[in-house]
Short mmCIF file of C-alpha atoms in Angstrom, two decimals:
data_model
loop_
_atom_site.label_atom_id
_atom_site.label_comp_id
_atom_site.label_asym_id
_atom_site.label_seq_id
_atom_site.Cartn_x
_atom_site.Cartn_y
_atom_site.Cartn_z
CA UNK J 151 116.63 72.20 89.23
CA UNK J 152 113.87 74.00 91.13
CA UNK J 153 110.25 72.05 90.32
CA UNK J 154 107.91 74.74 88.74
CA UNK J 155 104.66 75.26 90.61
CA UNK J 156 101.24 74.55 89.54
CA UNK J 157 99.99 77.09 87.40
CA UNK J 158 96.12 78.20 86.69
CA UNK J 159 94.79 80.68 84.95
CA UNK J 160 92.24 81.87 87.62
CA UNK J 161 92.61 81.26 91.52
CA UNK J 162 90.05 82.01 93.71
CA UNK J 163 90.39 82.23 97.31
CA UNK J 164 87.23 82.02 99.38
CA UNK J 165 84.52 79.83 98.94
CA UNK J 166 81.74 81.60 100.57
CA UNK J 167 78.48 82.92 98.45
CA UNK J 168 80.98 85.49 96.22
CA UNK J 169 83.50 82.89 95.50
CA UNK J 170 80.97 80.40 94.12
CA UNK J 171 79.25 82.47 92.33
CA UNK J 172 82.20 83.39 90.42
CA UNK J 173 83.34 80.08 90.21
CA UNK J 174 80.13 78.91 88.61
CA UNK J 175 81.20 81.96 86.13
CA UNK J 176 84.19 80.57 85.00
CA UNK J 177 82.64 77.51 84.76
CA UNK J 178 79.94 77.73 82.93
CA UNK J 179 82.49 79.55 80.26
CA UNK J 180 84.28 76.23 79.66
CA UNK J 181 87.52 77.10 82.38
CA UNK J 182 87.34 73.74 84.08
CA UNK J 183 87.56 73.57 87.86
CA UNK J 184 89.62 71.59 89.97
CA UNK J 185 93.37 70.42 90.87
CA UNK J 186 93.73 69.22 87.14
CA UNK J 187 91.58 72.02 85.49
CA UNK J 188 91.83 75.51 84.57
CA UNK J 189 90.90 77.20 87.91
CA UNK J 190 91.15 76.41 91.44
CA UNK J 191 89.06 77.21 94.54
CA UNK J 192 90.74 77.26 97.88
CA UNK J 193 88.67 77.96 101.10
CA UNK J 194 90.06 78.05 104.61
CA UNK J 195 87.23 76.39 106.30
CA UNK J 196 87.12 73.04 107.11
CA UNK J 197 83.33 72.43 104.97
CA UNK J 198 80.73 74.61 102.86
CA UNK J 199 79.23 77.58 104.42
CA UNK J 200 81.59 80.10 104.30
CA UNK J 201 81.12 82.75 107.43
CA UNK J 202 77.34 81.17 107.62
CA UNK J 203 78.76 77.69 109.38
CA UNK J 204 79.97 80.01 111.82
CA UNK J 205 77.14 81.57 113.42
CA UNK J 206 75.54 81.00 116.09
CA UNK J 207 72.67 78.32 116.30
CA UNK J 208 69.92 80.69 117.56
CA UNK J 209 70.21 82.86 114.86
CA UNK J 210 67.68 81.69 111.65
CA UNK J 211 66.93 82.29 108.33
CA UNK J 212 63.59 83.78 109.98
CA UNK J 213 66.27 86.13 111.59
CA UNK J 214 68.76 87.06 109.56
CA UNK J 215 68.10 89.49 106.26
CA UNK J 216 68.37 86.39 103.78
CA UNK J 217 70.42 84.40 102.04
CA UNK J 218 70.92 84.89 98.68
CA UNK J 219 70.40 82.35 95.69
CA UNK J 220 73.59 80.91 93.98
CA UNK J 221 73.82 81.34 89.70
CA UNK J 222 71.87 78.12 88.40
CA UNK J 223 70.78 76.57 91.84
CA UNK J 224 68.14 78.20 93.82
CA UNK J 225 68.14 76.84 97.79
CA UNK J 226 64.53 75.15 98.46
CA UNK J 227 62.30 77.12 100.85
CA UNK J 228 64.94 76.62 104.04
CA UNK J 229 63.25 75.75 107.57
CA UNK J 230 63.03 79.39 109.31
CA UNK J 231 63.44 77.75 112.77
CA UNK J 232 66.89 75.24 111.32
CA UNK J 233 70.02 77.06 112.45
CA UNK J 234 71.32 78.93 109.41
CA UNK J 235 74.18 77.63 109.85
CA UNK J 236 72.98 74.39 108.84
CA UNK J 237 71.25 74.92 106.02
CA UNK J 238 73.70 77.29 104.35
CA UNK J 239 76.23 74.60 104.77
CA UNK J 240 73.51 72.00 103.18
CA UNK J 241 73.11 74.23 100.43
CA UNK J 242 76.61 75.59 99.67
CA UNK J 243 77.22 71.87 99.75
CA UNK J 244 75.10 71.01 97.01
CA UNK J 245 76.33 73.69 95.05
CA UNK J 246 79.75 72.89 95.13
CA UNK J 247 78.74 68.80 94.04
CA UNK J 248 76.35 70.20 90.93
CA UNK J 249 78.95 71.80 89.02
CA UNK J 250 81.92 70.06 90.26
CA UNK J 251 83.23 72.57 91.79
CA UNK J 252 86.37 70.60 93.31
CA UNK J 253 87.03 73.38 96.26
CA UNK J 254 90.21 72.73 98.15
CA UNK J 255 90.18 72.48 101.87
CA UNK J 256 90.97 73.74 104.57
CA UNK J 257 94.07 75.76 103.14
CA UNK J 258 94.66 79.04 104.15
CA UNK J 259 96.46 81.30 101.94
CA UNK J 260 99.49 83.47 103.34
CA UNK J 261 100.02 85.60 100.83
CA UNK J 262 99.57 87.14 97.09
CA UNK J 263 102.77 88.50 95.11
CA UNK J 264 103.71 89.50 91.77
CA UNK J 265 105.81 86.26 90.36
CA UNK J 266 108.39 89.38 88.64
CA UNK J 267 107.92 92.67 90.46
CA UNK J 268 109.49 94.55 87.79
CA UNK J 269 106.16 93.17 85.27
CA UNK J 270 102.87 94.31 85.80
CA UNK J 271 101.60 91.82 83.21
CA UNK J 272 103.68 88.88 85.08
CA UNK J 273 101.57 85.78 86.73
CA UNK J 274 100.93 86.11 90.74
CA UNK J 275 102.09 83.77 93.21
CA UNK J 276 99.93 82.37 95.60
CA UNK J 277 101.99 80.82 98.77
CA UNK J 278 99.40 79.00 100.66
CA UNK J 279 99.27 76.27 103.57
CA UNK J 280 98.31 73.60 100.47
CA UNK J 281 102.03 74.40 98.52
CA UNK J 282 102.90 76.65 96.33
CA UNK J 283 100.82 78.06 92.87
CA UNK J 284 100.88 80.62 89.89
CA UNK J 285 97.80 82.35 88.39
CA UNK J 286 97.36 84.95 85.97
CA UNK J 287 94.42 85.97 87.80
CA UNK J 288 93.47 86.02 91.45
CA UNK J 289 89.76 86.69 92.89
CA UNK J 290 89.61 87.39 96.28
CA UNK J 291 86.28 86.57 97.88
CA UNK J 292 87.86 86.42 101.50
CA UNK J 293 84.81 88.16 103.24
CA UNK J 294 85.35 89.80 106.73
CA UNK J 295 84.30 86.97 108.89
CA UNK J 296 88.10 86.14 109.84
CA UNK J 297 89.02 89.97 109.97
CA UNK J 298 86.97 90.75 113.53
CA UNK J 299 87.12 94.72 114.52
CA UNK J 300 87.27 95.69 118.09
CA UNK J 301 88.35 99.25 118.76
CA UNK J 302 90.92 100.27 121.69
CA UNK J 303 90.66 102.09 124.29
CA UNK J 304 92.13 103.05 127.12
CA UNK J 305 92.63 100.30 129.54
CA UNK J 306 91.23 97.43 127.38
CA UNK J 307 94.08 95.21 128.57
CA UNK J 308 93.23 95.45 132.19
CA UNK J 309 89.37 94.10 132.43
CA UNK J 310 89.54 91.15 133.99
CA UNK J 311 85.96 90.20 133.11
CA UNK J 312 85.26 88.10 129.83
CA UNK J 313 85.31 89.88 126.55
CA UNK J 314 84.33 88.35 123.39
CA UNK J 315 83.10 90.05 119.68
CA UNK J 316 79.73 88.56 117.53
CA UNK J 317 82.23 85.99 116.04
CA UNK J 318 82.80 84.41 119.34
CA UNK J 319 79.32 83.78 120.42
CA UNK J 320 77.80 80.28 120.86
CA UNK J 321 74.73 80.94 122.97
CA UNK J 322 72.38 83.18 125.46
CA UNK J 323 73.40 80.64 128.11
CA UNK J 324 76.96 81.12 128.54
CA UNK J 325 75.86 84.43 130.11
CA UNK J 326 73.51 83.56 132.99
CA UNK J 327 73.25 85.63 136.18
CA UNK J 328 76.23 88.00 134.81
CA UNK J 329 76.75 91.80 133.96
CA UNK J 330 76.96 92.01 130.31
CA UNK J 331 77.96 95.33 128.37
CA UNK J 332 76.66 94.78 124.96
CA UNK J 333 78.78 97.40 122.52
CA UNK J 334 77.57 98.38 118.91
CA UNK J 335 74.62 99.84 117.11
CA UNK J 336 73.86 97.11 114.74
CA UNK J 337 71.35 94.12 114.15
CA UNK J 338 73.79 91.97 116.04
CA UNK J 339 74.07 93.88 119.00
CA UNK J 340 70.38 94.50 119.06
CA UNK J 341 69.46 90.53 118.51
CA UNK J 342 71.88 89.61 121.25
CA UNK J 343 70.13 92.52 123.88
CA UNK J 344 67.04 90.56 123.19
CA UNK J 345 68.43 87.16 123.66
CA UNK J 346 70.31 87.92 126.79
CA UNK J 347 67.16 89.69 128.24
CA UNK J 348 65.94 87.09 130.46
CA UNK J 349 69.12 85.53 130.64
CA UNK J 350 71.53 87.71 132.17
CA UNK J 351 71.67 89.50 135.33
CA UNK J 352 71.77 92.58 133.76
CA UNK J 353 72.20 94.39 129.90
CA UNK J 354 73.59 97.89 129.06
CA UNK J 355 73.76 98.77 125.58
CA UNK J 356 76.90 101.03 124.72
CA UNK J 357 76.71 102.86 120.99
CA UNK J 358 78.86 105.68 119.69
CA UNK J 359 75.66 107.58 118.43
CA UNK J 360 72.05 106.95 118.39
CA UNK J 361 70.55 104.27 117.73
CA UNK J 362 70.26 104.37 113.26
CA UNK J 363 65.88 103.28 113.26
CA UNK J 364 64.49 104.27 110.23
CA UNK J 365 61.63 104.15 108.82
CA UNK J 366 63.05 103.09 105.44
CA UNK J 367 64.47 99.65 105.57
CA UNK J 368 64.71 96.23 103.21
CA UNK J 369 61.10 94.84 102.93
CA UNK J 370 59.34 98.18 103.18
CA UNK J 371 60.97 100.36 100.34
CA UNK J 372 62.12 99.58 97.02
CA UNK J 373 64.40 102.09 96.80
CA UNK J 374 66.43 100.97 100.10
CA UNK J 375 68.47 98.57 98.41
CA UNK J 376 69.66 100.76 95.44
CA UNK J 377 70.70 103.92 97.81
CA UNK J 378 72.42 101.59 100.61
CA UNK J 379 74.71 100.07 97.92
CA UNK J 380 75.12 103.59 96.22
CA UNK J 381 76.19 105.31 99.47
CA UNK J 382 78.86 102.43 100.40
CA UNK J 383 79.70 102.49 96.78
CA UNK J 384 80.80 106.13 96.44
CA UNK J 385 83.08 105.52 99.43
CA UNK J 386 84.70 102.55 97.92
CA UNK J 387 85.43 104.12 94.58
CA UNK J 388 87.27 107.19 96.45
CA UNK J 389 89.29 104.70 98.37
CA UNK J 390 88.00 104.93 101.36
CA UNK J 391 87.00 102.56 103.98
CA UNK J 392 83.89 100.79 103.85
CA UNK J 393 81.38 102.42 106.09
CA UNK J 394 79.59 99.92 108.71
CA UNK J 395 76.80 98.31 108.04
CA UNK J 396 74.21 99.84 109.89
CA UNK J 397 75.52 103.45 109.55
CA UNK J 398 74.38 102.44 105.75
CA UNK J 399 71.29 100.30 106.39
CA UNK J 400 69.45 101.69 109.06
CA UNK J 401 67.34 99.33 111.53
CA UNK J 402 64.08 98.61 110.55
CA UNK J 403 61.25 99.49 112.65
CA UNK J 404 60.90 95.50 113.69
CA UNK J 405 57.64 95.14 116.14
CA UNK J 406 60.01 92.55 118.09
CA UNK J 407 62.30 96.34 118.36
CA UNK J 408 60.15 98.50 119.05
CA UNK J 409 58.64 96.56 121.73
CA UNK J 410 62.25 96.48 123.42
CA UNK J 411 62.85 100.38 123.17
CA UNK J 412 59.20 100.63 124.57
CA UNK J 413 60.25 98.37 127.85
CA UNK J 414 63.75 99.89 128.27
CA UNK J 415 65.63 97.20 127.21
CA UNK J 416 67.06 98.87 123.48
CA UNK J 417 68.18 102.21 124.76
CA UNK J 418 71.87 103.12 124.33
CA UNK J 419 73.27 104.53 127.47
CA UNK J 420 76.05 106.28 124.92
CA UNK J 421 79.50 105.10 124.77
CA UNK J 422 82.50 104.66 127.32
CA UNK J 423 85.99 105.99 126.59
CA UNK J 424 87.92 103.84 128.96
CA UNK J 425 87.93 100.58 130.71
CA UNK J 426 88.64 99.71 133.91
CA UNK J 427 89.12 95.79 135.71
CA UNK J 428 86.07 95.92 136.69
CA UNK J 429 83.92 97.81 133.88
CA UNK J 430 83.93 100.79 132.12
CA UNK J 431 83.56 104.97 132.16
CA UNK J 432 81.42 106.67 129.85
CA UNK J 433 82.26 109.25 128.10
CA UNK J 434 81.05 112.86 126.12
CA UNK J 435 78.04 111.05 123.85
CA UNK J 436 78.40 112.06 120.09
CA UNK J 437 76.05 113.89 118.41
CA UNK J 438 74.24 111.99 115.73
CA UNK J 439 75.03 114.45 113.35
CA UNK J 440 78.87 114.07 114.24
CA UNK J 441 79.13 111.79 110.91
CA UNK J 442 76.19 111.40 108.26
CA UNK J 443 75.19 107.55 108.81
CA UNK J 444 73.86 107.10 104.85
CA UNK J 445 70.61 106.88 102.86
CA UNK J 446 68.72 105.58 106.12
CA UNK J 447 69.58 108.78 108.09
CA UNK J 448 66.76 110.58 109.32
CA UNK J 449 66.31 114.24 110.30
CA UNK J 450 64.94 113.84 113.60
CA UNK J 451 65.50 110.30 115.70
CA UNK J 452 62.82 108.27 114.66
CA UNK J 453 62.90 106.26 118.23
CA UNK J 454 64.44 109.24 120.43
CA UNK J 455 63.34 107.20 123.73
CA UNK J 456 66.08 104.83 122.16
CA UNK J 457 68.80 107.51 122.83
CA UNK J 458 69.38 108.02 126.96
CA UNK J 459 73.58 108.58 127.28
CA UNK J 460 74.46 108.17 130.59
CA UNK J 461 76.38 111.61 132.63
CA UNK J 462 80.25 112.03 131.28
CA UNK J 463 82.55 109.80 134.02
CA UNK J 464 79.85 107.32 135.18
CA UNK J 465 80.98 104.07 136.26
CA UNK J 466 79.36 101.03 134.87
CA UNK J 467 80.35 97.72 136.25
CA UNK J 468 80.53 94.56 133.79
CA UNK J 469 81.71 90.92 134.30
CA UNK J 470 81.77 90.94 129.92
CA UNK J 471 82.22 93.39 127.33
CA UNK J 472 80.63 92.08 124.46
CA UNK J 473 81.80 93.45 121.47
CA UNK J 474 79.00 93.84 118.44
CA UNK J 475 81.62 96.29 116.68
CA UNK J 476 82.07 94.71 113.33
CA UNK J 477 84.46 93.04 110.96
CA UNK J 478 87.00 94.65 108.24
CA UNK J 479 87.67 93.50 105.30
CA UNK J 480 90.43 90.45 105.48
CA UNK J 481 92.83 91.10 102.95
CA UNK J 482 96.09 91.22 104.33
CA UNK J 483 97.68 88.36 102.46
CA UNK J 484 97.33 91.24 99.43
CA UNK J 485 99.76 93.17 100.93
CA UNK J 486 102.32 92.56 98.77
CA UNK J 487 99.63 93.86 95.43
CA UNK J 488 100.01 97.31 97.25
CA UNK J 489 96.30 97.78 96.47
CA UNK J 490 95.79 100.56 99.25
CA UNK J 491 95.89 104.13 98.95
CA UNK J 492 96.42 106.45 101.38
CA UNK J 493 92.19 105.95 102.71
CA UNK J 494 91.40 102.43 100.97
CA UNK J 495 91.60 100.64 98.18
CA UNK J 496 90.36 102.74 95.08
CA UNK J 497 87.95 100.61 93.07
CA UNK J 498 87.44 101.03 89.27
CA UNK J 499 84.42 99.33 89.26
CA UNK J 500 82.60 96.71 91.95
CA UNK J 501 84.66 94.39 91.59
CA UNK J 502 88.81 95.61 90.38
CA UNK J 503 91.06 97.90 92.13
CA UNK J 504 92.36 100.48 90.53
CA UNK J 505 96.00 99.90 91.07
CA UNK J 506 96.30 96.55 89.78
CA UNK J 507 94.37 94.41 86.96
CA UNK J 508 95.50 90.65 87.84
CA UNK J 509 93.05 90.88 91.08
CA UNK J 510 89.61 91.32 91.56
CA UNK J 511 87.93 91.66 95.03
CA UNK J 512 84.79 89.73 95.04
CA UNK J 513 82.02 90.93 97.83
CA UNK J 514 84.17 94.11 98.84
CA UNK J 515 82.30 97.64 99.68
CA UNK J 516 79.54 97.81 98.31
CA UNK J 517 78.84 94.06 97.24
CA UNK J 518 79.34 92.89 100.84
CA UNK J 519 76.07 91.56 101.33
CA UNK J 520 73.57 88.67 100.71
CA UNK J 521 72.42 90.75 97.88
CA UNK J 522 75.71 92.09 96.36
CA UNK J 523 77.86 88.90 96.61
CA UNK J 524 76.27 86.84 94.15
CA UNK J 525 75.88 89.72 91.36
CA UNK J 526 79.86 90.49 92.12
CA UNK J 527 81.00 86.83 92.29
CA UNK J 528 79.23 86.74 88.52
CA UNK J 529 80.26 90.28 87.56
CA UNK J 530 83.96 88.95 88.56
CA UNK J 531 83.87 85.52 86.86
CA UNK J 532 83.15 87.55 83.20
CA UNK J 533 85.81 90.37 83.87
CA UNK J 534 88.10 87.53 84.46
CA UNK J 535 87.52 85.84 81.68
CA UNK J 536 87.89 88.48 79.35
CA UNK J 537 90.89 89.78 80.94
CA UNK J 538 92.39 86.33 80.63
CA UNK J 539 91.22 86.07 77.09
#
């Protein structure tokens, strides 16, 4: 006789700033959390943080856009010149020891499945590295951290240089006295540039269009918040893909920025269409009116001296690509839901795809940021509980 498996009424998987902000949902609605309760929180990493104990240790609070406070515990002022990797960890910590929180790790899960294919109504199975488990209700606060985007082209396979993407680095050091190609046209890419200045023997900055400065940006407009998370939100609900971060946000006219454009060191030299072993060839430059970026997208370049493409089939040599291209969203173990359309996954509202009740995705589109994931993880934790009740 085959041993049923454990069976919850609510999984979540993920227990970054979305996932515990739901969890403190469910919680504070009576669903008790744990092995032995009502609802269970798995997390891949080995401790609190989420993506946050990841990063590097130069980048700060002072750096970074923010961190968020958590539903019913607000972090104390942190340390702007602590790693935030630290004191995210510190904090998520705490959180997770107020309300008992009882998050199971590290377990990675493998995969999320229908228990009877046949019943849309039937309980999902959750195969994970911890065993086996049934829920009637899975939210998916996975993130994009673990889901690293780097694009190919032609000849990637045959540099013989170092390549490495954000989630990789460690610190400015690793890079003395070489060649570095830094590739992207977000914060990242422009935070590592400045970093690496006096550092490495040498910084070119590769972006598929110009540079996105804007004059609007979080801290100087009100309204920048609302129209980023409309713009990526109107994608989402079509099913499409999520647009990139900065072709939404925009980067803010920073002094620390401006001063780097002004000295030559922030000026894309366009982007290269193949790679060699010992660097790469640049390419036609796009237009930056070959997509629209967003609500940050100005008429006219707001920096233009940012904006210098190098001449179609110029060589660049490079002992490491660096790769600032982004992250997707990781939620392949939801294959088997068959969420995705023929563009994305169409969303019914923030937080539930449209082709299947018994998951909700929890920071997805546009509630993937510090902002977004705490008012989805709570936005998710009540749909959930009505749905279950």
């Amino acid at each position: 006789m085959t041993t049923p498996m454990p069976h919850f009424r609510a999984i979540i998987i993920g227990a970054g700033q979305a996932g515990l902000a739901a969890a403190h949902e469910l919680a504070r609605r009576d669903l008790t959390p744990g092995p032995d309760g009502d609802f269970l929180v798995l997390d891949r990493n080995d401790g609190p943080g989420g993506a946050w104990r990841h990063r590097w240790d130069s980048l700060t609070l002072g750096k970074a856009h923010g961190i968020a406070d958590l539903p019913g515990l607000k972090m104390k002022r942190p340390d702007p010149t602590v790693p935030s990797s630290t004191l995210v960890a510190e904090y998520y910590d705490a959180y997770e020891e107020e309300f008992d929180l009882q998050v199971v790790r590290p377990v990675r899960v493998k995969s999320v499945s229908p228990v009877d294919s046949d019943d849309p109504t039937s309980a999902l199975h959750v195969a994970s590295q911890a065993g086996d488990f049934t829920a009637d209700a899975v939210l998916n606060a996975t993130g994009t951290w673990t889901n690293p985007y780097v694009p190919y082209l032609p000849g990637i396979g045959s540099f013989q240089g170092t390549q490495l993407h954000t989630s990789d680095y460690v610190r400015a050091e690793d890079f003395a006295g070489q060649k570095v190609l830094v590739v992207g046209g977000g914060l990242s890419a422009i935070q590592f540039l400045l970093e690496l200045e006096d550092v490495a023997a040498e910084t070119v900055w590769a972006t598929r269009r110009p540079p996105n400065f804007t004059v609007r940006w979080e801290g100087e407009d009100a309204q920048w918040g609302v129209d980023v998370e409309k713009s990526v939100r109107e994608r989402t609900f079509a099913g499409k893909q999520p647009a990139s971060v900065v072709r939404t946000t925009g980067i803010g006219l920073i002094p620390d920025y401006v001063a780097g454009v002004e000295r030559g060191l922030l000026v894309s030299r366009g982007m290269f269409d193949r790679i060699t072993p010992t660097g790469v060839v640049f390419g036609e430059p796009l237009s930056d009116k070959a997509e629209g970026l967003g609500p940050s997208d100005n008429e006219e370049l707001v920096l233009p001296e940012s904006w210098d493409p190098l001449p179609p089939g110029t060589e660049v040599e490079a002992d490491v690509i660096f790769w600032n291209t982004g992250f997707r969203a990781a939620l392949r173990h939801l294959a088997p839901m068959k969420l995705r359309g023929p563009e994305g996954i169409e969303m019914a509202d923030e937080v539930s795809p449209a082709a299947d009740g018994r998951v909700l995705l929890v920071g997805y589109g546009s509630t993937a940021s510090t902002v977004g994931a705490t008012r989805a993880g709570r936005r998710a934790g009540r749909e959930a509980y009505r749905r279950l009740n």
